[in-house]
Short mmCIF file of C-alpha atoms and ligand atoms in Angstrom, two decimals:
data_model
loop_
_atom_site.label_atom_id
_atom_site.label_comp_id
_atom_site.label_asym_id
_atom_site.label_seq_id
_atom_site.Cartn_x
_atom_site.Cartn_y
_atom_site.Cartn_z
CA MET A 1 -9.30 -27.89 -27.68
CA SER A 2 -6.01 -28.18 -25.78
CA GLU A 3 -5.46 -29.00 -22.29
CA LEU A 4 -6.29 -26.19 -19.86
CA LYS A 5 -2.89 -24.54 -17.87
CA THR A 6 -3.40 -24.45 -14.28
CA VAL A 7 -3.92 -21.35 -12.46
CA ASP A 8 -0.60 -22.21 -10.19
CA ALA A 9 1.30 -23.20 -13.42
CA HIS A 10 0.42 -19.76 -15.05
CA LEU A 11 1.17 -17.85 -11.82
CA GLU A 12 4.39 -19.48 -11.57
CA ASP A 13 5.52 -18.50 -15.03
CA ILE A 14 4.43 -15.00 -14.06
CA LEU A 15 6.43 -15.02 -10.93
CA THR A 16 9.60 -16.40 -12.54
CA ALA A 17 9.61 -13.40 -15.20
CA VAL A 18 9.47 -10.76 -12.76
CA GLY A 19 11.52 -9.76 -9.85
CA PRO A 20 11.95 -6.93 -7.58
CA LEU A 21 12.86 -3.56 -9.43
CA ALA A 22 16.74 -2.31 -8.95
CA GLU A 23 16.88 0.03 -6.19
CA ILE A 24 17.17 3.98 -6.44
CA ASP A 25 17.97 6.83 -4.32
CA VAL A 26 14.73 8.59 -3.72
CA HIS A 27 13.53 11.72 -1.57
CA LEU A 28 11.76 10.72 1.34
CA LEU A 29 8.11 11.68 0.02
CA GLU A 30 8.55 9.45 -2.98
CA ALA A 31 9.51 6.51 -0.99
CA HIS A 32 6.15 6.38 0.59
CA GLY A 33 4.81 2.68 0.10
CA CYS A 34 8.23 1.39 -1.28
CA VAL A 35 10.71 -0.91 0.32
CA LEU A 36 13.83 -0.03 1.96
CA ALA A 37 16.66 -1.24 0.13
CA GLU A 38 19.38 -0.09 3.03
CA ASP A 39 19.94 -0.08 6.68
CA ILE A 40 19.32 3.58 8.12
CA ARG A 41 21.58 4.40 10.97
CA ALA A 42 21.22 7.36 13.11
CA PRO A 43 24.22 9.59 12.26
CA GLY A 44 23.79 11.02 15.91
CA PRO A 45 21.75 10.39 19.11
CA LEU A 46 18.09 11.44 19.56
CA PRO A 47 17.50 13.58 21.22
CA GLY A 48 20.45 15.29 19.84
CA PHE A 49 20.86 17.71 23.17
CA GLU A 50 19.32 17.90 26.41
CA ASN A 51 15.84 19.45 26.43
CA SER A 52 12.70 19.99 28.24
CA ALA A 53 9.67 17.64 28.04
CA MET A 54 7.38 20.48 29.33
CA ASP A 55 6.78 23.96 29.48
CA GLY A 56 7.85 24.98 32.80
CA TYR A 57 10.94 26.27 35.03
CA ALA A 58 14.72 25.11 34.50
CA VAL A 59 15.68 24.83 38.40
CA ILE A 60 18.33 23.40 40.44
CA ARG A 61 16.67 20.85 42.70
CA ALA A 62 18.44 21.93 45.76
CA ASP A 63 16.70 25.33 45.79
CA LEU A 64 13.31 23.38 46.29
CA GLU A 65 13.75 20.83 49.08
CA THR A 66 11.19 22.66 51.15
CA ALA A 67 8.47 23.62 48.39
CA SER A 68 4.80 22.74 49.10
CA ALA A 69 1.41 24.00 48.34
CA ASP A 70 1.56 25.70 51.79
CA GLN A 71 4.79 27.27 51.67
CA PRO A 72 5.78 27.85 47.99
CA VAL A 73 9.56 28.52 47.19
CA ARG A 74 9.83 31.62 45.09
CA LEU A 75 12.62 31.88 42.44
CA PRO A 76 13.61 34.82 40.55
CA VAL A 77 13.10 34.25 36.51
CA VAL A 78 16.40 35.48 35.07
CA GLY A 79 15.37 34.30 31.45
CA ASP A 80 13.41 32.61 28.99
CA ILE A 81 14.20 29.88 26.87
CA ALA A 82 12.23 29.13 23.87
CA ALA A 83 12.40 25.89 21.58
CA GLY A 84 15.18 26.61 18.87
CA ALA A 85 17.29 28.84 21.36
CA SER A 86 20.95 28.33 20.54
CA SER A 87 22.83 29.78 23.70
CA PRO A 88 20.49 29.44 26.79
CA PRO A 89 21.46 31.27 29.83
CA ALA A 90 22.69 29.43 32.71
CA VAL A 91 21.25 28.89 35.69
CA SER A 92 22.91 29.75 39.14
CA PRO A 93 21.80 28.85 42.49
CA GLY A 94 18.70 30.37 43.87
CA LEU A 95 17.48 31.27 40.39
CA CYS A 96 15.71 29.79 37.64
CA VAL A 97 14.87 30.17 33.87
CA ARG A 98 11.48 29.86 32.25
CA ILE A 99 11.60 27.18 29.60
CA MET A 100 9.66 25.40 26.76
CA THR A 101 9.01 22.05 25.57
CA GLY A 102 11.73 21.07 23.14
CA ALA A 103 13.91 24.05 24.47
CA PRO A 104 17.82 23.34 25.46
CA VAL A 105 18.01 22.65 29.17
CA PRO A 106 20.58 25.39 30.28
CA HIS A 107 23.96 24.99 31.99
CA GLY A 108 23.38 24.45 35.78
CA ALA A 109 19.79 23.24 35.99
CA ASP A 110 18.98 19.50 37.20
CA ALA A 111 15.23 19.55 36.75
CA VAL A 112 12.10 21.12 34.95
CA VAL A 113 9.07 22.28 37.01
CA PRO A 114 6.06 22.31 34.85
CA VAL A 115 4.06 25.48 34.74
CA GLU A 116 1.27 23.50 36.51
CA HIS A 117 3.28 23.27 39.54
CA THR A 118 3.69 26.98 39.81
CA ASP A 119 2.05 30.21 39.73
CA GLY A 120 3.19 30.98 36.22
CA GLY A 121 5.16 33.89 37.40
CA ILE A 122 7.24 35.93 34.72
CA ALA A 123 9.65 37.96 36.93
CA THR A 124 9.62 35.62 39.95
CA VAL A 125 7.73 32.40 40.21
CA ALA A 126 6.26 30.44 43.15
CA ILE A 127 6.89 26.77 42.88
CA THR A 128 4.69 24.27 44.96
CA ARG A 129 6.46 21.08 44.61
CA THR A 130 9.78 19.63 44.89
CA PRO A 131 10.99 17.90 41.62
CA GLU A 132 12.70 14.73 41.31
CA PRO A 133 16.22 14.82 40.19
CA GLY A 134 16.25 14.98 36.27
CA ALA A 135 12.52 15.62 36.08
CA HIS A 136 11.11 16.44 32.78
CA ILE A 137 14.51 16.62 31.38
CA ARG A 138 14.88 14.55 28.25
CA ARG A 139 18.22 12.78 28.01
CA VAL A 140 20.90 12.58 25.13
CA GLY A 141 20.32 9.48 23.12
CA GLU A 142 17.69 8.18 25.43
CA ASP A 143 15.44 7.44 22.17
CA VAL A 144 18.29 6.37 19.99
CA ALA A 145 21.85 6.09 20.56
CA ALA A 146 24.34 7.36 17.55
CA GLY A 147 25.09 4.78 15.42
CA ASP A 148 21.91 2.64 15.95
CA VAL A 149 20.14 0.99 13.00
CA VAL A 150 16.57 2.45 13.43
CA LEU A 151 15.44 0.70 10.13
CA THR A 152 16.60 -2.14 8.16
CA ALA A 153 16.66 -3.13 4.54
CA GLY A 154 13.19 -4.57 3.50
CA ARG A 155 11.03 -2.76 5.58
CA HIS A 156 7.86 -1.47 4.08
CA LEU A 157 8.23 2.50 4.05
CA GLY A 158 5.09 3.87 5.93
CA ALA A 159 4.19 7.38 7.32
CA ALA A 160 5.73 6.41 10.69
CA GLN A 161 9.15 4.88 9.20
CA LEU A 162 9.76 7.83 6.96
CA GLY A 163 9.11 10.37 9.76
CA LEU A 164 11.80 8.35 11.60
CA VAL A 165 14.27 8.80 8.47
CA ALA A 166 13.42 12.57 8.85
CA ALA A 167 13.95 12.74 12.22
CA VAL A 168 17.58 11.25 12.07
CA GLY A 169 18.27 14.14 9.38
CA ARG A 170 17.76 12.13 6.24
CA SER A 171 16.20 13.47 3.15
CA ARG A 172 16.80 10.70 0.80
CA VAL A 173 16.68 6.73 1.05
CA VAL A 174 17.84 4.08 -0.95
CA ALA A 175 14.35 2.02 -1.74
CA ARG A 176 13.14 -0.20 -4.27
CA PRO A 177 10.60 2.19 -6.72
CA ARG A 178 7.06 1.28 -7.15
CA PRO A 179 6.51 -0.31 -10.47
CA ARG A 180 5.00 1.79 -13.07
CA VAL A 181 2.18 0.33 -14.57
CA VAL A 182 0.63 1.53 -17.78
CA VAL A 183 -3.09 0.30 -18.59
CA VAL A 184 -4.78 0.12 -21.72
CA SER A 185 -8.25 -0.91 -22.67
CA THR A 186 -8.75 -2.24 -26.12
CA GLY A 187 -12.01 -2.42 -27.81
CA SER A 188 -13.76 -0.47 -30.55
CA GLU A 189 -17.28 -0.36 -28.67
CA LEU A 190 -15.37 1.52 -25.78
CA VAL A 191 -16.03 5.16 -25.17
CA GLU A 192 -14.76 7.36 -22.30
CA PRO A 193 -16.88 7.61 -19.23
CA GLY A 194 -18.61 11.23 -18.77
CA THR A 195 -19.31 11.12 -22.76
CA LEU A 196 -22.12 10.16 -24.56
CA THR A 197 -22.49 6.58 -26.10
CA ARG A 198 -23.80 5.87 -29.42
CA PRO A 199 -25.74 2.61 -29.89
CA GLY A 200 -23.37 -0.25 -29.37
CA GLN A 201 -21.02 1.62 -27.56
CA ILE A 202 -20.23 0.99 -23.61
CA TRP A 203 -18.05 2.93 -21.15
CA ASP A 204 -14.46 1.84 -20.57
CA SER A 205 -14.45 0.80 -17.07
CA ASN A 206 -11.52 -1.71 -16.99
CA SER A 207 -9.02 0.91 -17.54
CA VAL A 208 -10.26 2.76 -14.37
CA LEU A 209 -10.78 -0.54 -12.24
CA LEU A 210 -7.31 -1.86 -13.28
CA THR A 211 -5.30 1.44 -12.85
CA LEU A 212 -6.75 1.96 -9.37
CA ALA A 213 -6.28 -1.76 -8.31
CA ALA A 214 -2.64 -1.43 -9.43
CA ARG A 215 -2.29 1.53 -7.20
CA GLU A 216 -3.93 -0.20 -4.27
CA ALA A 217 -1.45 -2.83 -4.83
CA GLY A 218 1.21 -0.30 -4.23
CA ALA A 219 2.21 0.72 -8.14
CA LEU A 220 2.46 3.76 -9.60
CA ALA A 221 -0.29 3.32 -12.38
CA PHE A 222 -1.09 5.35 -15.52
CA ARG A 223 -4.28 5.04 -17.31
CA VAL A 224 -3.59 5.48 -20.70
CA GLY A 225 -7.33 4.68 -21.75
CA ILE A 226 -8.78 3.27 -24.65
CA VAL A 227 -7.41 1.85 -28.13
CA PRO A 228 -9.61 0.70 -30.77
CA ASP A 229 -9.59 -2.94 -31.81
CA ASP A 230 -6.95 -2.00 -34.71
CA PRO A 231 -3.41 -3.53 -34.83
CA ARG A 232 -1.68 -0.60 -35.74
CA GLN A 233 -2.81 1.47 -33.14
CA LEU A 234 -2.20 -0.97 -30.47
CA LEU A 235 1.21 -1.25 -31.88
CA ASP A 236 1.72 2.51 -31.62
CA ILE A 237 0.49 2.86 -28.14
CA LEU A 238 2.62 -0.09 -26.88
CA GLU A 239 5.82 1.45 -28.34
CA ASP A 240 5.03 4.80 -26.83
CA GLN A 241 4.10 3.45 -23.35
CA LEU A 242 7.19 0.93 -22.97
CA ILE A 243 9.49 3.98 -22.50
CA ARG A 244 7.82 4.65 -19.16
CA ALA A 245 6.33 1.09 -18.07
CA ASP A 246 7.45 -1.49 -15.72
CA VAL A 247 4.57 -3.46 -16.52
CA VAL A 248 2.02 -3.13 -18.97
CA VAL A 249 -1.67 -4.15 -18.48
CA THR A 250 -4.17 -4.35 -21.27
CA SER A 251 -7.69 -5.78 -21.48
CA GLY A 252 -10.09 -7.11 -23.78
CA GLY A 253 -9.33 -8.48 -27.34
CA VAL A 254 -7.75 -12.06 -26.18
CA SER A 255 -10.31 -14.58 -26.78
CA VAL A 256 -11.06 -16.11 -30.17
CA GLY A 257 -13.44 -13.35 -31.66
CA ALA A 258 -12.65 -12.02 -35.19
CA TYR A 259 -11.18 -8.54 -33.97
CA ASP A 260 -9.46 -9.92 -30.93
CA VAL A 261 -6.39 -7.90 -31.80
CA VAL A 262 -4.34 -7.95 -28.77
CA LYS A 263 -3.95 -11.46 -29.28
CA GLU A 264 -3.04 -11.20 -32.84
CA VAL A 265 -0.31 -8.55 -32.10
CA LEU A 266 1.15 -9.49 -29.06
CA SER A 267 1.64 -13.06 -30.15
CA ARG A 268 4.23 -11.96 -32.46
CA LEU A 269 5.91 -9.98 -29.83
CA GLY A 270 8.65 -10.91 -27.37
CA THR A 271 7.82 -13.93 -25.12
CA VAL A 272 3.95 -13.42 -25.19
CA ARG A 273 1.93 -16.53 -24.81
CA PHE A 274 -1.78 -16.99 -24.84
CA ASP A 275 -3.02 -19.62 -22.57
CA ARG A 276 -6.35 -21.02 -21.47
CA VAL A 277 -6.16 -20.97 -18.04
CA GLY A 278 -8.44 -23.39 -15.86
CA MET A 279 -10.24 -20.66 -14.02
CA GLN A 280 -13.60 -19.11 -14.06
CA PRO A 281 -13.99 -16.20 -14.80
CA GLY A 282 -10.68 -15.40 -16.78
CA MET A 283 -9.71 -18.42 -18.99
CA PRO A 284 -7.62 -16.65 -21.81
CA GLN A 285 -4.70 -15.17 -20.35
CA GLY A 286 -1.87 -13.36 -22.31
CA PHE A 287 1.54 -13.05 -20.63
CA GLY A 288 5.18 -12.37 -21.58
CA THR A 289 7.62 -9.80 -22.07
CA ILE A 290 8.39 -7.22 -24.83
CA GLY A 291 10.28 -4.47 -26.16
CA PRO A 292 14.16 -3.54 -25.35
CA ASP A 293 13.71 -3.89 -21.78
CA ALA A 294 11.82 -7.23 -21.61
CA THR A 295 8.92 -5.39 -20.02
CA PRO A 296 6.35 -7.74 -18.76
CA ILE A 297 2.97 -7.46 -20.02
CA PHE A 298 -0.46 -8.95 -19.07
CA ALA A 299 -3.04 -9.26 -21.71
CA LEU A 300 -6.59 -9.85 -19.28
CA PRO A 301 -9.89 -10.82 -21.02
CA GLY A 302 -12.25 -7.90 -21.45
CA ASN A 303 -15.16 -8.65 -19.24
CA PRO A 304 -14.71 -6.55 -16.29
CA VAL A 305 -15.18 -9.45 -13.79
CA SER A 306 -12.81 -11.47 -15.56
CA ALA A 307 -10.34 -8.50 -15.69
CA PHE A 308 -10.71 -7.77 -11.98
CA VAL A 309 -10.32 -11.53 -10.98
CA SER A 310 -7.19 -11.85 -13.49
CA PHE A 311 -5.61 -8.70 -11.92
CA GLU A 312 -6.12 -10.15 -8.24
CA VAL A 313 -4.88 -13.65 -9.00
CA PHE A 314 -2.03 -12.83 -11.30
CA VAL A 315 -1.18 -8.99 -11.41
CA ARG A 316 -1.43 -8.18 -8.17
CA PRO A 317 1.17 -10.62 -6.79
CA ALA A 318 3.50 -9.90 -9.65
CA LEU A 319 3.52 -6.32 -8.64
CA ARG A 320 4.00 -7.16 -4.91
CA ALA A 321 7.10 -9.25 -6.24
CA MET A 322 8.32 -6.27 -7.94
CA LEU A 323 8.00 -3.95 -4.97
CA GLY A 324 9.79 -6.69 -2.86
CA VAL A 325 6.96 -6.73 -0.36
CA SER A 326 5.48 -10.05 0.98
CA PRO A 327 3.07 -11.53 1.40
CA LEU A 328 2.45 -11.57 -2.48
CA HIS A 329 -1.04 -12.97 -1.76
CA ARG A 330 -4.26 -11.88 -0.29
CA PRO A 331 -5.17 -13.75 3.02
CA LEU A 332 -7.01 -16.77 2.43
CA VAL A 333 -9.54 -17.83 5.14
CA ARG A 334 -11.56 -20.86 5.54
CA ALA A 335 -15.37 -19.90 5.93
CA VAL A 336 -18.76 -21.58 5.99
CA THR A 337 -20.63 -21.02 2.72
CA ARG A 338 -24.55 -20.01 3.15
CA ASP A 339 -24.81 -20.76 -0.49
CA PRO A 340 -24.48 -23.96 -2.51
CA LEU A 341 -21.94 -23.48 -5.02
CA HIS A 342 -21.64 -24.90 -8.59
CA SER A 343 -18.20 -24.87 -10.45
CA PRO A 344 -17.11 -26.09 -13.71
CA LEU A 345 -15.09 -29.34 -13.64
CA GLY A 346 -11.56 -28.45 -14.51
CA LYS A 347 -11.58 -24.87 -13.73
CA ARG A 348 -10.82 -23.05 -10.19
CA GLN A 349 -13.87 -20.84 -9.54
CA TYR A 350 -13.57 -17.32 -8.17
CA ALA A 351 -16.89 -16.46 -6.92
CA ARG A 352 -17.76 -12.98 -5.78
CA ALA A 353 -18.85 -13.15 -2.13
CA TRP A 354 -19.49 -11.18 1.04
CA LEU A 355 -17.52 -12.30 3.88
CA GLU A 356 -18.46 -11.69 7.48
CA ASN A 357 -18.28 -12.69 11.13
CA ARG A 358 -21.61 -13.54 12.61
CA ASP A 359 -21.97 -14.67 16.04
CA GLY A 360 -18.16 -15.86 16.11
CA VAL A 361 -18.74 -17.86 12.78
CA THR A 362 -16.86 -16.55 9.70
CA GLU A 363 -19.52 -17.03 6.74
CA VAL A 364 -19.63 -16.16 3.42
CA ARG A 365 -22.46 -15.79 0.99
CA LEU A 366 -22.57 -15.18 -2.95
CA VAL A 367 -23.34 -11.79 -4.30
CA GLY A 368 -24.95 -11.23 -7.62
CA GLY A 369 -24.95 -13.72 -10.52
CA SER A 370 -22.03 -15.42 -12.08
CA GLY A 371 -21.83 -13.83 -15.32
CA SER A 372 -18.60 -12.21 -15.85
CA HIS A 373 -20.02 -8.83 -17.23
CA LEU A 374 -22.11 -8.53 -13.92
CA ILE A 375 -20.03 -5.49 -12.50
CA GLY A 376 -22.73 -4.35 -10.51
CA SER A 377 -22.23 -7.26 -8.11
CA LEU A 378 -18.47 -6.97 -8.36
CA ALA A 379 -18.91 -3.51 -6.44
CA THR A 380 -20.49 -5.36 -3.58
CA ALA A 381 -18.22 -8.32 -3.04
CA ASN A 382 -15.46 -8.14 -0.39
CA ALA A 383 -14.14 -11.58 -0.98
CA LEU A 384 -13.81 -14.45 -3.68
CA ILE A 385 -14.88 -17.82 -2.80
CA VAL A 386 -12.32 -20.23 -4.15
CA THR A 387 -13.63 -23.48 -5.44
CA PRO A 388 -10.89 -26.13 -6.67
CA ALA A 389 -10.81 -27.13 -10.28
CA GLU A 390 -11.70 -30.67 -9.40
CA THR A 391 -14.86 -29.62 -7.33
CA THR A 392 -18.21 -29.30 -9.29
CA SER A 393 -20.49 -28.69 -6.34
CA VAL A 394 -20.43 -27.74 -2.73
CA PRO A 395 -23.93 -27.65 -0.49
CA ALA A 396 -24.43 -24.92 1.51
CA GLY A 397 -22.97 -25.10 4.92
CA SER A 398 -19.65 -26.50 3.85
CA GLU A 399 -16.38 -24.84 4.79
CA VAL A 400 -14.75 -23.14 1.59
CA ASP A 401 -11.57 -21.03 0.96
CA VAL A 402 -12.24 -17.59 0.58
CA LEU A 403 -9.63 -14.82 -0.87
CA VAL A 404 -10.34 -11.57 1.22
CA LEU A 405 -10.48 -8.26 -0.66
CA GLU A 406 -10.96 -6.22 1.98
CA ARG A 407 -10.98 -6.24 5.62
CA ARG A 408 -13.86 -4.41 6.24
CA SER A 409 -15.89 -6.55 8.16
CA ALA A 410 -14.12 -10.01 8.04
P1 AMP B 1 -13.23 -8.91 -25.24
O1 AMP B 1 -12.39 -9.75 -24.18
O2 AMP B 1 -12.62 -7.89 -25.86
O3 AMP B 1 -13.77 -9.86 -25.95
O4 AMP B 1 -14.44 -8.36 -24.40
C1 AMP B 1 -15.28 -9.15 -23.49
C2 AMP B 1 -16.54 -8.09 -23.10
O5 AMP B 1 -15.83 -7.37 -22.22
C3 AMP B 1 -17.48 -7.39 -24.07
O6 AMP B 1 -18.86 -7.49 -24.24
C4 AMP B 1 -16.52 -6.18 -24.28
O7 AMP B 1 -17.35 -5.09 -24.73
C5 AMP B 1 -16.51 -5.95 -22.59
N1 AMP B 1 -15.12 -5.01 -22.34
C6 AMP B 1 -13.86 -5.06 -23.04
N2 AMP B 1 -13.29 -4.04 -22.73
C7 AMP B 1 -13.99 -3.32 -21.64
C8 AMP B 1 -13.78 -2.28 -20.97
N3 AMP B 1 -12.66 -1.65 -20.97
N4 AMP B 1 -14.77 -1.69 -20.11
C9 AMP B 1 -15.91 -2.48 -20.15
N5 AMP B 1 -16.27 -3.56 -20.79
C10 AMP B 1 -14.95 -4.11 -21.67
MG1 MG B 2 -12.78 -6.71 -27.79
#
């Protein structure tokens, strides 16, 4: 048997082959989760015009010098200004105008009195306080000045960032698109969840898991579903799917079984190589590029836990690199293991675990068994304990490296 390739060497080969996708001009709603590829400047100031911060009355402050709760000042109300009003009536001395939040402040007014400091009158209003100069008036440009860069290239576009882009009047941005990931499960034993199995058949869980893991990593993922262990059908699917894929992820068929067609078919395509990587689970790994656009393809092992760990260790960082976001990797923390660990020599082990903070101590314990078909325990893990290739046993109570899958209670 040949030497095992290290996890780091395999990851390096992958990250050398993938890079950020070419930037495109997209609508704001499609840019969600993408990385901005231009600086966004405000074409004008925000607020763009003086407007009221309160529902109340636009007044001339000098008219209200003597206003108090005991001796309110009464002013005739000469108009109403709603938000969206384009030509508000001006205010002259001794008069006022009722005004709504966001409505333009009329010419002549130098303060807004909130309705709470009045009797709320419509024809005339009794005002019980003297406002500060400029009270409750939002000034032009107090938020953003014309020409300000409100977001710089490289920013991750979440809800707040895209809301800001909309607020400065833009409907589109130049961003790096999400990688389109096509997920294919291979195996003649697989059937669609929700249908009946015959003896020897199982439900395809990998394509669901990998599609959603790719989405969680920020990609646009398509679940193509099941392809039987038949070289022709696999080739046909790949050819069809390459049209829309930035990345292809397959599972199954990469070990040394007689019907491991993924290995058989892909070894002949593009730059794909199959390696025995020094990790557990997930030793057999295929990676390379295929098709006219040199599309990266990951051929992951079929056992669900192997597929999942392979995704975490290799595919997720690659997708993040394509998105142009950092960090590429999940957080790695140190924690005290409550269970002793046993790990094969020469393989970096990723063990499903539960990480939590107890009385100020970050601790971790194994969940479920070590078999890579044990998807039941995968669903209860929030972390993976990483044991180095050269370590074979770790006593309980030792500090270990832990890859954090979710932040829930860690
Ligand atoms: P393979 O890598 O094709 O040899 O598959 C290894 C193991 O994983 C076998 O027990 C398969 O039945 C199982 N397996 C392969 N693909 C899937 C899948 N999509 N969903 C669930 N189990 C699978
Ligand atoms: Mg198989």
